[in-house]
PDB file of C-alpha atoms in Angstrom:
ATOM      1  CA  MET G   1      85.397  83.262  91.865  1.00  0.00           C
ATOM      2  CA  ARG G   2      85.377  81.681  88.441  1.00  0.00           C
ATOM      3  CA  HIS G   3      83.257  78.865  89.850  1.00  0.00           C
ATOM      4  CA  TRP G   4      80.598  81.247  91.207  1.00  0.00           C
ATOM      5  CA  ASP G   5      80.635  83.290  88.010  1.00  0.00           C
ATOM      6  CA  ALA G   6      79.969  80.081  86.077  1.00  0.00           C
ATOM      7  CA  VAL G   7      77.328  78.712  88.452  1.00  0.00           C
ATOM      8  CA  LEU G   8      75.571  82.022  89.158  1.00  0.00           C
ATOM      9  CA  PRO G   9      76.374  84.310  86.236  1.00  0.00           C
ATOM     10  CA  GLY G  10      75.683  87.947  87.053  1.00  0.00           C
ATOM     11  CA  ARG G  11      74.398  87.114  90.535  1.00  0.00           C
ATOM     12  CA  VAL G  12      77.591  87.502  92.574  1.00  0.00           C
ATOM     13  CA  LEU G  13      78.970  90.963  93.194  1.00  0.00           C
ATOM     14  CA  ARG G  14      82.672  91.288  93.891  1.00  0.00           C
ATOM     15  CA  VAL G  15      83.417  93.748  96.658  1.00  0.00           C
ATOM     16  CA  LEU G  16      87.085  94.448  97.212  1.00  0.00           C
ATOM     17  CA  HIS G  17      88.117  95.861 100.563  1.00  0.00           C
ATOM     18  CA  GLU G  18      90.570  98.290  98.985  1.00  0.00           C
ATOM     19  CA  GLU G  19      87.843  99.756  96.791  1.00  0.00           C
ATOM     20  CA  VAL G  20      85.500 100.175  99.755  1.00  0.00           C
ATOM     21  CA  VAL G  21      88.215 102.014 101.690  1.00  0.00           C
ATOM     22  CA  GLU G  22      89.049 104.242  98.722  1.00  0.00           C
ATOM     23  CA  ASP G  23      85.435 105.079  97.850  1.00  0.00           C
ATOM     24  CA  LEU G  24      83.000 104.075 100.582  1.00  0.00           C
ATOM     25  CA  GLU G  25      79.962 105.882  99.209  1.00  0.00           C
ATOM     26  CA  GLY G  26      80.531 104.684  95.653  1.00  0.00           C
ATOM     27  CA  SER G  27      80.992 101.108  96.843  1.00  0.00           C
ATOM     28  CA  VAL G  28      77.879 101.237  99.015  1.00  0.00           C
ATOM     29  CA  ARG G  29      75.841 102.715  96.172  1.00  0.00           C
ATOM     30  CA  ARG G  30      77.051  99.941  93.835  1.00  0.00           C
ATOM     31  CA  LEU G  31      76.180  97.240  96.389  1.00  0.00           C
ATOM     32  CA  LEU G  32      72.734  98.668  97.077  1.00  0.00           C
ATOM     33  CA  ALA G  33      71.986  99.056  93.365  1.00  0.00           C
ATOM     34  CA  PHE G  34      73.015  95.436  92.807  1.00  0.00           C
ATOM     35  CA  CYS G  35      70.507  94.433  95.510  1.00  0.00           C
ATOM     36  CA  GLY G  36      67.788  96.714  94.136  1.00  0.00           C
ATOM     37  CA  LEU G  37      67.869  98.999  97.171  1.00  0.00           C
ATOM     38  CA  GLU G  38      67.999 102.779  97.450  1.00  0.00           C
ATOM     39  CA  PHE G  39      70.961 104.626  98.909  1.00  0.00           C
ATOM     40  CA  GLN G  40      70.472 106.339 102.257  1.00  0.00           C
ATOM     41  CA  PRO G  41      73.108 108.599 103.836  1.00  0.00           C
ATOM     42  CA  GLN G  42      73.030 106.510 107.014  1.00  0.00           C
ATOM     43  CA  CYS G  43      74.622 103.671 105.061  1.00  0.00           C
ATOM     44  CA  VAL G  44      77.959 105.483 105.061  1.00  0.00           C
ATOM     45  CA  ALA G  45      77.503 107.027 108.518  1.00  0.00           C
ATOM     46  CA  PHE G  46      77.039 103.667 110.274  1.00  0.00           C
ATOM     47  CA  HIS G  47      79.623 104.605 112.901  1.00  0.00           C
ATOM     48  CA  GLU G  48      77.406 107.487 114.078  1.00  0.00           C
ATOM     49  CA  ASN G  49      74.517 105.192 115.035  1.00  0.00           C
ATOM     50  CA  ARG G  50      74.142 105.063 118.827  1.00  0.00           C
ATOM     51  CA  ARG G  51      71.999 101.930 119.073  1.00  0.00           C
ATOM     52  CA  SER G  52      73.425  99.117 121.165  1.00  0.00           C
ATOM     53  CA  VAL G  53      75.631  96.583 119.417  1.00  0.00           C
ATOM     54  CA  ARG G  54      76.065  93.087 120.846  1.00  0.00           C
ATOM     55  CA  THR G  55      78.777  91.555 118.743  1.00  0.00           C
ATOM     56  CA  ALA G  56      82.463  90.843 119.179  1.00  0.00           C
ATOM     57  CA  SER G  57      83.165  93.772 116.859  1.00  0.00           C
ATOM     58  CA  SER G  58      81.072  96.287 118.806  1.00  0.00           C
ATOM     59  CA  GLU G  59      83.990  98.711 119.164  1.00  0.00           C
ATOM     60  CA  GLN G  60      84.772  98.577 115.434  1.00  0.00           C
ATOM     61  CA  VAL G  61      81.184  99.408 114.553  1.00  0.00           C
ATOM     62  CA  ARG G  62      81.680 102.796 116.206  1.00  0.00           C
ATOM     63  CA  GLN G  63      84.648 103.677 113.979  1.00  0.00           C
ATOM     64  CA  ALA G  64      84.631 105.037 110.464  1.00  0.00           C
ATOM     65  CA  ILE G  65      86.390 102.926 107.859  1.00  0.00           C
ATOM     66  CA  TYR G  66      90.101 103.616 107.925  1.00  0.00           C
ATOM     67  CA  ARG G  67      93.096 102.880 105.713  1.00  0.00           C
ATOM     68  CA  ASP G  68      95.519 101.629 108.378  1.00  0.00           C
ATOM     69  CA  GLY G  69      95.156  97.935 107.610  1.00  0.00           C
ATOM     70  CA  LEU G  70      95.411  98.084 103.824  1.00  0.00           C
ATOM     71  CA  GLU G  71      99.065  97.103 103.680  1.00  0.00           C
ATOM     72  CA  GLN G  72      99.057  94.587 106.551  1.00  0.00           C
ATOM     73  CA  TRP G  73      98.996  91.634 104.153  1.00  0.00           C
ATOM     74  CA  LYS G  74     102.521  92.489 103.047  1.00  0.00           C
ATOM     75  CA  HIS G  75     103.884  91.178 106.366  1.00  0.00           C
ATOM     76  CA  PHE G  76     102.671  87.705 105.384  1.00  0.00           C
ATOM     77  CA  GLU G  77     103.522  87.781 101.688  1.00  0.00           C
ATOM     78  CA  PRO G  78     106.753  85.734 102.050  1.00  0.00           C
ATOM     79  CA  CYS G  79     104.773  82.924 103.706  1.00  0.00           C
ATOM     80  CA  SER G  80     101.803  82.956 101.369  1.00  0.00           C
ATOM     81  CA  GLY G  81     103.478  82.293  98.048  1.00  0.00           C
ATOM     82  CA  SER G  82     101.244  85.039  96.667  1.00  0.00           C
ATOM     83  CA  SER G  83     102.391  87.927  94.575  1.00  0.00           C
ATOM     84  CA  GLY G  84      99.813  90.140  96.278  1.00  0.00           C
ATOM     85  CA  THR G  85      97.761  90.519  93.128  1.00  0.00           C
ATOM     86  CA  ARG G  86      94.034  90.070  92.896  1.00  0.00           C
ATOM     87  CA  SER G  87      94.358  87.624  90.013  1.00  0.00           C
ATOM     88  CA  ALA G  88      93.951  84.709  92.377  1.00  0.00           C
ATOM     89  CA  MET G  89      90.469  85.945  93.239  1.00  0.00           C
ATOM     90  CA  ARG G  90      89.298  86.319  89.686  1.00  0.00           C
TER      91      ARG G  90
END
């Protein structure tokens, strides 16, 4: 991320999955504001949309964001050589 911060200062928004899960509406509002767009309630109720979806993740689109996967990375920590901190992304 340091590279992109240097090459495109102020033009790359960091969005951390954990923060989105903890505060979906706040994260969506921050993303939309960064893009110069207005918030609409449908942005956080995406899973209630009944339009057809033709992607590999079509079933996931119909689910609200959930916390279940937040700790899944810990299963792979011994193999990754990572301490699990976000410092590597900064």
